[in-house]
mmCIF file of C-alpha atoms in Angstrom:
data_model
loop_
_atom_site.group_PDB
_atom_site.id
_atom_site.type_symbol
_atom_site.label_atom_id
_atom_site.label_comp_id
_atom_site.label_asym_id
_atom_site.label_seq_id
_atom_site.Cartn_x
_atom_site.Cartn_y
_atom_site.Cartn_z
ATOM 1 C CA MET A 2 19.434 44.477 171.480
ATOM 2 C CA GLY A 3 18.840 46.850 168.598
ATOM 3 C CA LEU A 4 17.408 45.807 165.281
ATOM 4 C CA PHE A 5 20.831 46.027 163.652
ATOM 5 C CA ASP A 6 22.375 43.769 166.272
ATOM 6 C CA TYR A 7 19.520 41.345 165.891
ATOM 7 C CA PHE A 8 20.130 40.953 162.169
ATOM 8 C CA HIS A 9 23.873 40.945 162.652
ATOM 9 C CA ALA A 10 23.760 38.160 165.214
ATOM 10 C CA ASN A 11 21.658 36.056 162.875
ATOM 11 C CA ARG A 12 23.945 36.406 159.890
ATOM 12 C CA LYS A 13 25.882 33.353 158.864
ATOM 13 C CA SER A 14 29.521 33.679 159.847
ATOM 14 C CA ALA A 15 30.610 32.787 156.303
ATOM 15 C CA ASP A 16 28.726 35.832 154.992
ATOM 16 C CA VAL A 17 30.404 38.037 157.572
ATOM 17 C CA ALA A 18 33.771 36.560 156.545
ATOM 18 C CA LYS A 19 33.116 37.211 152.872
ATOM 19 C CA GLU A 20 32.082 40.805 153.487
ATOM 20 C CA ARG A 21 35.099 41.506 155.698
ATOM 21 C CA LEU A 22 37.454 39.906 153.177
ATOM 22 C CA SER A 23 36.041 41.803 150.207
ATOM 23 C CA ILE A 24 36.533 45.134 151.966
ATOM 24 C CA LEU A 25 39.981 44.188 153.235
ATOM 25 C CA ILE A 26 41.253 42.988 149.882
ATOM 26 C CA ALA A 27 39.942 46.048 148.079
ATOM 27 C CA ARG A 28 41.866 48.156 150.598
ATOM 28 C CA ASP A 29 45.017 46.017 150.287
ATOM 29 C CA HIS A 30 44.899 46.429 146.498
ATOM 30 C CA PHE A 31 44.412 50.156 146.803
ATOM 31 C CA HIS A 32 47.485 50.508 149.025
ATOM 32 C CA ARG A 33 49.523 48.135 146.876
ATOM 33 C CA HIS A 34 49.032 50.305 143.820
ATOM 34 C CA GLN A 35 49.933 53.548 145.530
ATOM 35 C CA PRO A 36 53.246 55.063 144.529
ATOM 36 C CA SER A 37 55.907 54.633 147.206
ATOM 37 C CA PHE A 38 56.443 58.373 147.762
ATOM 38 C CA LEU A 39 52.987 58.919 149.252
ATOM 39 C CA PRO A 40 53.837 58.174 152.908
ATOM 40 C CA ALA A 41 56.892 60.444 152.731
ATOM 41 C CA LEU A 42 54.813 63.187 151.110
ATOM 42 C CA GLN A 43 52.229 62.821 153.855
ATOM 43 C CA ASN A 44 54.891 63.139 156.571
ATOM 44 C CA GLU A 45 56.506 66.186 155.046
ATOM 45 C CA LEU A 46 53.153 67.914 154.611
ATOM 46 C CA LEU A 47 52.373 67.165 158.220
ATOM 47 C CA GLU A 48 55.646 68.709 159.361
ATOM 48 C CA VAL A 49 55.004 71.880 157.378
ATOM 49 C CA ILE A 50 51.438 72.295 158.601
ATOM 50 C CA LYS A 51 52.482 71.576 162.182
ATOM 51 C CA LYS A 52 54.609 74.715 162.102
ATOM 52 C CA TYR A 53 51.434 76.756 161.915
ATOM 53 C CA VAL A 54 48.607 74.629 163.235
ATOM 54 C CA ASP A 55 48.516 71.945 165.914
ATOM 55 C CA ILE A 56 47.391 68.821 164.082
ATOM 56 C CA ASP A 57 47.857 65.070 164.399
ATOM 57 C CA GLN A 58 49.147 62.453 162.003
ATOM 58 C CA ASP A 59 45.581 61.330 161.252
ATOM 59 C CA ASP A 60 44.485 64.810 160.215
ATOM 60 C CA VAL A 61 46.434 64.667 156.964
ATOM 61 C CA THR A 62 45.527 62.071 154.364
ATOM 62 C CA VAL A 63 47.056 61.733 150.950
ATOM 63 C CA SER A 64 45.754 59.420 148.267
ATOM 64 C CA LEU A 65 46.055 58.867 144.579
ATOM 65 C CA ASP A 66 43.098 57.820 142.441
ATOM 66 C CA ARG A 67 43.069 56.711 138.875
ATOM 67 C CA GLU A 68 40.225 57.459 136.545
ATOM 68 C CA GLU A 69 40.849 56.170 133.054
ATOM 69 C CA ASP A 70 43.947 58.024 131.880
ATOM 70 C CA CYS A 71 43.817 60.695 134.564
ATOM 71 C CA GLU A 72 45.446 60.577 138.011
ATOM 72 C CA ILE A 73 44.011 62.588 140.878
ATOM 73 C CA LEU A 74 46.150 63.403 143.872
ATOM 74 C CA GLU A 75 43.862 64.096 146.782
ATOM 75 C CA LEU A 76 45.074 65.925 149.898
ATOM 76 C CA ASN A 77 42.768 66.096 152.847
ATOM 77 C CA ILE A 78 43.805 68.239 155.775
ATOM 78 C CA ALA A 79 41.433 68.452 158.703
ATOM 79 C CA LEU A 80 42.114 71.576 160.742
ATOM 80 C CA PRO A 81 41.004 71.652 164.360
ATOM 81 C CA GLU A 82 37.850 73.620 165.043
ATOM 82 C CA LYS A 83 39.520 76.056 167.376
ATOM 83 C CA ARG A 84 42.705 77.602 166.150
ATOM 84 C CA HIS A 85 45.699 76.528 168.154
ATOM 85 C CA ASN A 86 48.017 79.165 166.911
ATOM 86 C CA LYS A 87 51.452 78.279 168.179
ATOM 87 C CA GLU A 88 52.289 81.903 168.870
ATOM 88 C CA ALA A 89 49.283 82.282 171.121
ATOM 89 C CA MET B 50 60.490 21.843 127.766
ATOM 90 C CA THR B 51 60.730 21.759 131.541
ATOM 91 C CA ARG B 52 57.941 23.459 133.514
ATOM 92 C CA ILE B 53 58.702 24.928 136.925
ATOM 93 C CA ILE B 54 55.818 24.929 139.404
ATOM 94 C CA VAL B 55 55.871 26.779 142.723
ATOM 95 C CA VAL B 56 53.550 25.627 145.491
ATOM 96 C CA THR B 57 52.967 28.683 147.636
ATOM 97 C CA SER B 58 50.440 30.305 149.982
ATOM 98 C CA GLY B 59 51.851 33.050 152.160
ATOM 99 C CA LYS B 60 50.232 31.586 155.249
ATOM 100 C CA GLY B 61 51.784 28.627 157.036
ATOM 101 C CA GLY B 62 50.102 25.343 157.809
ATOM 102 C CA VAL B 63 47.662 25.367 154.911
ATOM 103 C CA GLY B 64 49.085 22.328 153.124
ATOM 104 C CA LYS B 65 51.949 23.495 150.906
ATOM 105 C CA THR B 66 54.234 20.566 151.654
ATOM 106 C CA THR B 67 51.389 18.025 151.480
ATOM 107 C CA THR B 68 50.451 19.541 148.110
ATOM 108 C CA SER B 69 54.039 19.621 146.826
ATOM 109 C CA ALA B 70 54.478 15.952 147.723
ATOM 110 C CA ALA B 71 51.132 15.024 146.132
ATOM 111 C CA PHE B 72 51.821 17.061 143.015
ATOM 112 C CA ALA B 73 55.316 15.740 142.414
ATOM 113 C CA THR B 74 54.173 12.167 143.052
ATOM 114 C CA GLY B 75 51.136 12.587 140.790
ATOM 115 C CA LEU B 76 53.201 13.978 137.912
ATOM 116 C CA ALA B 77 55.761 11.173 138.275
ATOM 117 C CA LEU B 78 52.949 8.586 138.297
ATOM 118 C CA GLN B 79 51.852 10.031 134.949
ATOM 119 C CA GLY B 80 55.311 9.231 133.607
ATOM 120 C CA TYR B 81 56.916 12.660 133.852
ATOM 121 C CA LYS B 82 60.389 12.879 135.301
ATOM 122 C CA THR B 83 59.838 15.137 138.293
ATOM 123 C CA ALA B 84 62.028 16.758 140.933
ATOM 124 C CA VAL B 85 60.579 18.350 144.046
ATOM 125 C CA ILE B 86 62.719 20.906 145.893
ATOM 126 C CA ASP B 87 62.257 21.939 149.524
ATOM 127 C CA PHE B 88 62.957 25.689 149.786
ATOM 128 C CA ASP B 89 62.260 25.841 153.517
ATOM 129 C CA VAL B 90 65.860 26.140 154.670
ATOM 130 C CA GLY B 91 66.147 25.567 158.411
ATOM 131 C CA LEU B 92 62.732 23.909 158.639
ATOM 132 C CA ARG B 93 63.099 20.905 156.377
ATOM 133 C CA ASN B 94 59.903 18.848 156.216
ATOM 134 C CA LEU B 95 59.294 17.647 152.684
ATOM 135 C CA ASP B 96 61.591 14.649 153.259
ATOM 136 C CA LEU B 97 59.312 13.550 156.123
ATOM 137 C CA ILE B 98 56.152 13.833 154.048
ATOM 138 C CA MET B 99 57.857 11.932 151.225
ATOM 139 C CA GLY B 100 59.156 9.311 153.657
ATOM 140 C CA CYS B 101 62.834 9.651 152.731
ATOM 141 C CA GLU B 102 64.165 11.491 155.809
ATOM 142 C CA ARG B 103 66.667 8.761 156.656
ATOM 143 C CA ARG B 104 68.225 8.923 153.221
ATOM 144 C CA VAL B 105 69.189 12.601 153.338
ATOM 145 C CA VAL B 106 72.956 12.980 153.046
ATOM 146 C CA TYR B 107 73.439 16.189 151.117
ATOM 147 C CA ASP B 108 70.960 19.001 150.606
ATOM 148 C CA PHE B 109 70.016 21.953 148.368
ATOM 149 C CA VAL B 110 72.467 24.331 150.085
ATOM 150 C CA ASN B 111 75.343 21.809 149.752
ATOM 151 C CA VAL B 112 74.712 21.809 145.997
ATOM 152 C CA ILE B 113 74.624 25.608 145.851
ATOM 153 C CA THR B 114 77.890 25.911 147.774
ATOM 154 C CA LYS B 115 79.363 23.120 145.595
ATOM 155 C CA GLU B 116 80.058 20.837 148.561
ATOM 156 C CA ALA B 117 78.105 18.150 146.720
ATOM 157 C CA SER B 118 76.980 17.519 143.176
ATOM 158 C CA LEU B 119 73.311 17.657 142.264
ATOM 159 C CA ASN B 120 73.267 13.896 141.669
ATOM 160 C CA GLN B 121 74.682 13.268 145.128
ATOM 161 C CA ALA B 122 71.982 15.366 146.763
ATOM 162 C CA LEU B 123 68.958 14.201 144.762
ATOM 163 C CA ILE B 124 67.100 11.368 146.489
ATOM 164 C CA ARG B 125 65.465 8.879 144.149
ATOM 165 C CA ASP B 126 62.047 7.792 145.396
ATOM 166 C CA LYS B 127 61.994 4.089 146.146
ATOM 167 C CA ARG B 128 58.334 3.584 145.273
ATOM 168 C CA ILE B 129 57.900 5.662 142.163
ATOM 169 C CA GLU B 130 60.015 5.803 139.105
ATOM 170 C CA ASN B 131 60.910 9.260 137.774
ATOM 171 C CA LEU B 132 60.497 10.939 141.161
ATOM 172 C CA TYR B 133 63.380 12.741 142.883
ATOM 173 C CA ILE B 134 63.553 14.853 146.036
ATOM 174 C CA LEU B 135 66.019 17.656 146.751
ATOM 175 C CA PRO B 136 65.838 18.255 150.513
ATOM 176 C CA ALA B 137 66.377 21.592 152.227
ATOM 177 C CA SER B 138 69.242 22.186 154.598
ATOM 178 C CA GLN B 139 68.218 21.850 158.232
ATOM 179 C CA THR B 140 70.993 23.955 159.688
ATOM 180 C CA ARG B 141 72.009 26.695 157.295
ATOM 181 C CA ASP B 142 70.951 30.276 157.227
ATOM 182 C CA LYS B 143 68.313 30.834 154.543
ATOM 183 C CA GLU B 144 70.457 33.538 152.952
ATOM 184 C CA ALA B 145 72.525 30.635 151.622
ATOM 185 C CA LEU B 146 69.919 30.387 148.848
ATOM 186 C CA THR B 147 71.485 32.878 146.497
ATOM 187 C CA MET B 148 69.703 33.817 143.304
ATOM 188 C CA GLU B 149 72.653 32.621 141.190
ATOM 189 C CA GLY B 150 72.944 29.388 143.169
ATOM 190 C CA VAL B 151 69.241 28.549 142.851
ATOM 191 C CA GLU B 152 69.289 29.380 139.156
ATOM 192 C CA ALA B 153 72.295 27.127 138.559
ATOM 193 C CA VAL B 154 70.571 24.185 140.281
ATOM 194 C CA ILE B 155 67.323 24.775 138.371
ATOM 195 C CA ASN B 156 69.183 25.028 135.064
ATOM 196 C CA GLU B 157 70.942 21.744 135.740
ATOM 197 C CA LEU B 158 67.641 20.051 136.626
ATOM 198 C CA LYS B 159 66.080 21.443 133.441
ATOM 199 C CA GLU B 160 68.479 19.365 131.369
ATOM 200 C CA THR B 161 66.834 16.098 132.377
ATOM 201 C CA PHE B 162 63.537 16.779 134.185
ATOM 202 C CA ASP B 163 60.047 17.438 132.796
ATOM 203 C CA TYR B 164 58.724 19.115 135.942
ATOM 204 C CA ILE B 165 60.382 20.903 138.847
ATOM 205 C CA VAL B 166 58.091 21.432 141.840
ATOM 206 C CA CYS B 167 59.262 24.123 144.271
ATOM 207 C CA ASP B 168 57.859 23.769 147.792
ATOM 208 C CA SER B 169 57.850 27.324 149.164
ATOM 209 C CA PRO B 170 58.274 28.214 152.830
ATOM 210 C CA ALA B 171 55.524 30.244 154.471
ATOM 211 C CA GLY B 172 55.800 34.010 154.580
ATOM 212 C CA ILE B 173 57.022 36.469 151.979
ATOM 213 C CA GLU B 174 60.696 36.505 152.929
ATOM 214 C CA HIS B 175 63.744 35.453 150.959
ATOM 215 C CA GLY B 176 63.011 31.697 150.805
ATOM 216 C CA ALA B 177 59.490 32.240 149.472
ATOM 217 C CA TYR B 178 60.808 34.769 146.968
ATOM 218 C CA MET B 179 63.473 32.333 145.723
ATOM 219 C CA ALA B 180 60.891 29.535 145.412
ATOM 220 C CA MET B 181 58.613 31.643 143.208
ATOM 221 C CA TYR B 182 61.183 33.591 141.219
ATOM 222 C CA PHE B 183 61.844 31.022 138.491
ATOM 223 C CA ALA B 184 58.299 29.623 138.299
ATOM 224 C CA ASP B 185 56.272 29.181 135.134
ATOM 225 C CA GLU B 186 53.168 28.142 137.048
ATOM 226 C CA ALA B 187 51.998 28.663 140.620
ATOM 227 C CA VAL B 188 49.714 26.529 142.733
ATOM 228 C CA VAL B 189 48.313 28.851 145.396
ATOM 229 C CA VAL B 190 47.226 26.726 148.342
ATOM 230 C CA THR B 191 44.405 28.323 150.321
ATOM 231 C CA ASN B 192 42.220 27.295 153.255
ATOM 232 C CA PRO B 193 38.620 28.521 153.397
ATOM 233 C CA GLU B 194 39.553 30.913 156.170
ATOM 234 C CA ILE B 195 39.923 34.680 155.943
ATOM 235 C CA SER B 196 43.588 35.081 156.897
ATOM 236 C CA SER B 197 44.616 32.386 154.433
ATOM 237 C CA VAL B 198 42.613 33.984 151.597
ATOM 238 C CA ARG B 199 44.100 37.386 152.353
ATOM 239 C CA ASP B 200 47.636 35.990 152.375
ATOM 240 C CA SER B 201 46.985 34.181 149.090
ATOM 241 C CA ASP B 202 45.918 37.476 147.580
ATOM 242 C CA ARG B 203 49.167 39.014 148.775
ATOM 243 C CA ILE B 204 51.141 36.160 147.194
ATOM 244 C CA LEU B 205 49.268 36.658 143.910
ATOM 245 C CA GLY B 206 50.401 40.284 143.997
ATOM 246 C CA LEU B 207 54.022 39.145 144.363
ATOM 247 C CA LEU B 208 53.692 36.520 141.611
ATOM 248 C CA ALA B 209 52.513 39.278 139.304
ATOM 249 C CA SER B 210 55.399 41.600 140.117
ATOM 250 C CA LYS B 211 58.444 39.819 141.526
ATOM 251 C CA THR B 212 59.089 36.827 139.283
ATOM 252 C CA LYS B 213 61.599 36.231 136.513
ATOM 253 C CA ARG B 214 58.830 35.958 133.925
ATOM 254 C CA VAL B 215 57.634 39.460 134.812
ATOM 255 C CA VAL B 216 61.150 40.897 134.926
ATOM 256 C CA GLU B 217 61.867 39.410 131.477
ATOM 257 C CA ASN B 218 58.529 40.580 130.033
ATOM 258 C CA LYS B 219 57.339 37.064 129.299
ATOM 259 C CA THR B 220 53.759 35.858 129.696
ATOM 260 C CA PRO B 221 52.894 36.024 133.413
ATOM 261 C CA VAL B 222 53.148 33.072 135.787
ATOM 262 C CA LYS B 223 50.098 30.836 135.281
ATOM 263 C CA GLU B 224 48.137 30.809 138.526
ATOM 264 C CA HIS B 225 46.066 27.944 139.924
ATOM 265 C CA LEU B 226 43.870 28.031 143.015
ATOM 266 C CA LEU B 227 43.940 24.937 145.206
ATOM 267 C CA LEU B 228 41.545 24.926 148.137
ATOM 268 C CA THR B 229 42.461 22.572 150.945
ATOM 269 C CA ARG B 230 40.710 21.454 154.146
ATOM 270 C CA TYR B 231 37.324 22.105 152.594
ATOM 271 C CA ALA B 232 34.305 21.000 154.620
ATOM 272 C CA PRO B 233 31.159 21.011 152.431
ATOM 273 C CA GLU B 234 28.849 20.462 155.421
ATOM 274 C CA ARG B 235 30.170 23.564 157.128
ATOM 275 C CA VAL B 236 29.804 25.551 153.907
ATOM 276 C CA LYS B 237 26.204 24.371 153.643
ATOM 277 C CA ASN B 238 25.577 25.564 157.196
ATOM 278 C CA GLY B 239 27.040 28.963 156.407
ATOM 279 C CA GLU B 240 30.017 28.430 158.697
ATOM 280 C CA MET B 241 32.712 28.360 156.030
ATOM 281 C CA LEU B 242 33.558 30.406 152.935
ATOM 282 C CA SER B 243 32.463 28.521 149.823
ATOM 283 C CA VAL B 244 34.543 27.655 146.751
ATOM 284 C CA GLY B 245 32.551 30.283 144.861
ATOM 285 C CA ASP B 246 33.189 32.975 147.477
ATOM 286 C CA ILE B 247 36.936 32.391 147.430
ATOM 287 C CA GLN B 248 37.136 32.200 143.663
ATOM 288 C CA GLU B 249 35.196 35.447 143.416
ATOM 289 C CA ILE B 250 37.598 37.176 145.806
ATOM 290 C CA LEU B 251 40.875 35.839 144.385
ATOM 291 C CA SER B 252 39.659 35.583 140.769
ATOM 292 C CA ILE B 253 42.101 32.952 139.534
ATOM 293 C CA PRO B 254 41.189 29.611 137.907
ATOM 294 C CA LEU B 255 40.300 26.785 140.289
ATOM 295 C CA LEU B 256 42.548 23.746 139.975
ATOM 296 C CA GLY B 257 41.030 21.665 142.736
ATOM 297 C CA VAL B 258 39.343 21.367 146.090
ATOM 298 C CA ILE B 259 40.806 18.969 148.648
ATOM 299 C CA PRO B 260 38.264 17.963 151.280
ATOM 300 C CA GLU B 261 39.159 17.969 154.965
ATOM 301 C CA SER B 262 40.238 14.396 155.506
ATOM 302 C CA GLN B 263 41.814 12.302 158.240
ATOM 303 C CA SER B 264 43.844 10.471 155.630
ATOM 304 C CA VAL B 265 46.109 13.521 155.187
ATOM 305 C CA LEU B 266 47.451 13.119 158.738
ATOM 306 C CA THR B 267 47.675 9.351 158.343
ATOM 307 C CA ALA B 268 49.675 9.822 155.139
ATOM 308 C CA SER B 269 52.066 12.241 156.808
ATOM 309 C CA ASN B 270 52.429 9.900 159.815
ATOM 310 C CA GLN B 271 53.521 7.169 157.436
ATOM 311 C CA GLY B 272 55.578 9.269 155.012
ATOM 312 C CA ILE B 273 53.444 8.240 152.042
ATOM 313 C CA PRO B 274 52.127 11.111 149.880
ATOM 314 C CA VAL B 275 48.324 11.140 150.272
ATOM 315 C CA ILE B 276 47.824 10.994 146.501
ATOM 316 C CA MET B 277 48.962 7.341 146.647
ATOM 317 C CA ASN B 278 45.954 6.433 148.804
ATOM 318 C CA LYS B 279 43.164 5.567 146.383
ATOM 319 C CA ASN B 280 40.717 5.083 149.251
ATOM 320 C CA SER B 281 41.130 8.639 150.432
ATOM 321 C CA ARG B 282 38.918 11.471 149.221
ATOM 322 C CA ALA B 283 41.861 13.853 149.616
ATOM 323 C CA GLY B 284 44.058 11.500 147.592
ATOM 324 C CA LEU B 285 41.469 11.232 144.817
ATOM 325 C CA ALA B 286 40.944 14.998 144.812
ATOM 326 C CA TYR B 287 44.716 15.459 144.341
ATOM 327 C CA SER B 288 44.670 12.952 141.468
ATOM 328 C CA ASP B 289 41.906 15.009 139.851
ATOM 329 C CA CYS B 290 44.107 18.110 140.229
ATOM 330 C CA ILE B 291 46.932 16.414 138.349
ATOM 331 C CA GLY B 292 44.543 15.455 135.557
ATOM 332 C CA ARG B 293 43.262 19.023 135.279
ATOM 333 C CA PHE B 294 46.786 20.402 135.463
ATOM 334 C CA LEU B 295 47.713 18.202 132.489
ATOM 335 C CA GLY B 296 44.736 19.486 130.526
ATOM 336 C CA GLU B 297 42.000 16.917 131.183
ATOM 337 C CA GLU B 298 38.480 18.044 131.936
ATOM 338 C CA ILE B 299 37.500 16.513 135.241
ATOM 339 C CA GLU B 300 34.355 17.266 137.169
ATOM 340 C CA PHE B 301 34.843 18.679 140.672
ATOM 341 C CA ARG B 302 33.839 16.296 143.425
ATOM 342 C CA PHE B 303 33.693 16.398 147.233
ATOM 343 C CA ILE B 304 32.514 20.002 147.206
ATOM 344 C CA ASP B 305 28.835 19.377 147.836
ATOM 345 C CA ALA B 306 27.458 18.347 151.201
ATOM 346 C CA LYS B 307 24.477 16.523 149.782
ATOM 347 C CA LYS B 308 24.867 12.977 148.604
ATOM 348 C CA GLY B 309 24.016 12.823 144.940
ATOM 349 C CA GLY B 310 24.447 16.574 144.480
ATOM 350 C CA ILE B 311 25.598 18.012 141.201
ATOM 351 C CA PHE B 312 29.266 17.708 142.081
ATOM 352 C CA GLY B 313 29.497 15.068 144.774
ATOM 353 C CA LYS B 314 27.938 12.223 142.826
ATOM 354 C CA PHE B 315 30.222 9.432 143.782
ATOM 355 C CA PHE B 316 31.298 9.933 147.340
ATOM 356 C CA GLY B 317 28.993 10.893 150.146
ATOM 357 C CA GLY B 318 30.556 11.125 153.547
ATOM 358 C CA ARG B 319 33.889 9.304 153.304
#
């Protein structure tokens, strides 16, 4: 048993519950406040990129952040290390 | 001015109907003319908890479809003056609760009642939406358990976006947190989320904490709302909730495991 596991096993279950809930609810809130077009945008981007590069659903992430009065649309596209050019 | 209260939770089995029955009974005991409506069409249970199941002739859906008048469907409580129950339909499809129909019934009740308590079904489907739509205040019933807290958070999101008050740009629905099935000993041992933890996560004002108590099952077995049992910690905790709801300042009790603790002065283990 590693040191991490040792501490983890000795944590009170209520503390584990609180930590899990805090993370979960922060994530729920984040998704709740996303505009509804984001999933569609993500899918369309995926389709376009797929024409050129072989990527999976998980390789494209789209998110919207708010900082004061400024909105930041963040696109993250992870290309595979080796190029899978469809023509090849 | 009539106040409409929805008792809701998202998750099932956390004590919505027990709370609705206790709340309506408590308000009526304080002299307010109160109606409690069961919105759980198809799974009628409030009548059982209130002990009037054998007196149901017409129901909420019959009133909406104009097969019966509101007065024919309302059941007057035999024990408590000023208390009336509008049972749910046991057979109909829940789509029978139309927005216009529900509004018409609520408007008619508003003419004579001080409080209307809406007992929401579990989930976030049509019945739950109808129960919350017209509310001025919401009692969010939560167990100290992660899935219940998460679902309550989801319901709070809906209360803040899908109610008539929001649509009409009025002040938002007033939210109250009601923790049920609380076991202070387990909290002390680190086996259960504490009142403070849950309040921190949901960040809405705490109306009350109902301790885990055998008397809740006994009350439901007998069809007597638990708030009428003055020997029950759960019953007393519900009475405190009514006091706080009506603006009194009442110290929280039954939330500390230790006898003689800051909060649990009067009652130790019972």
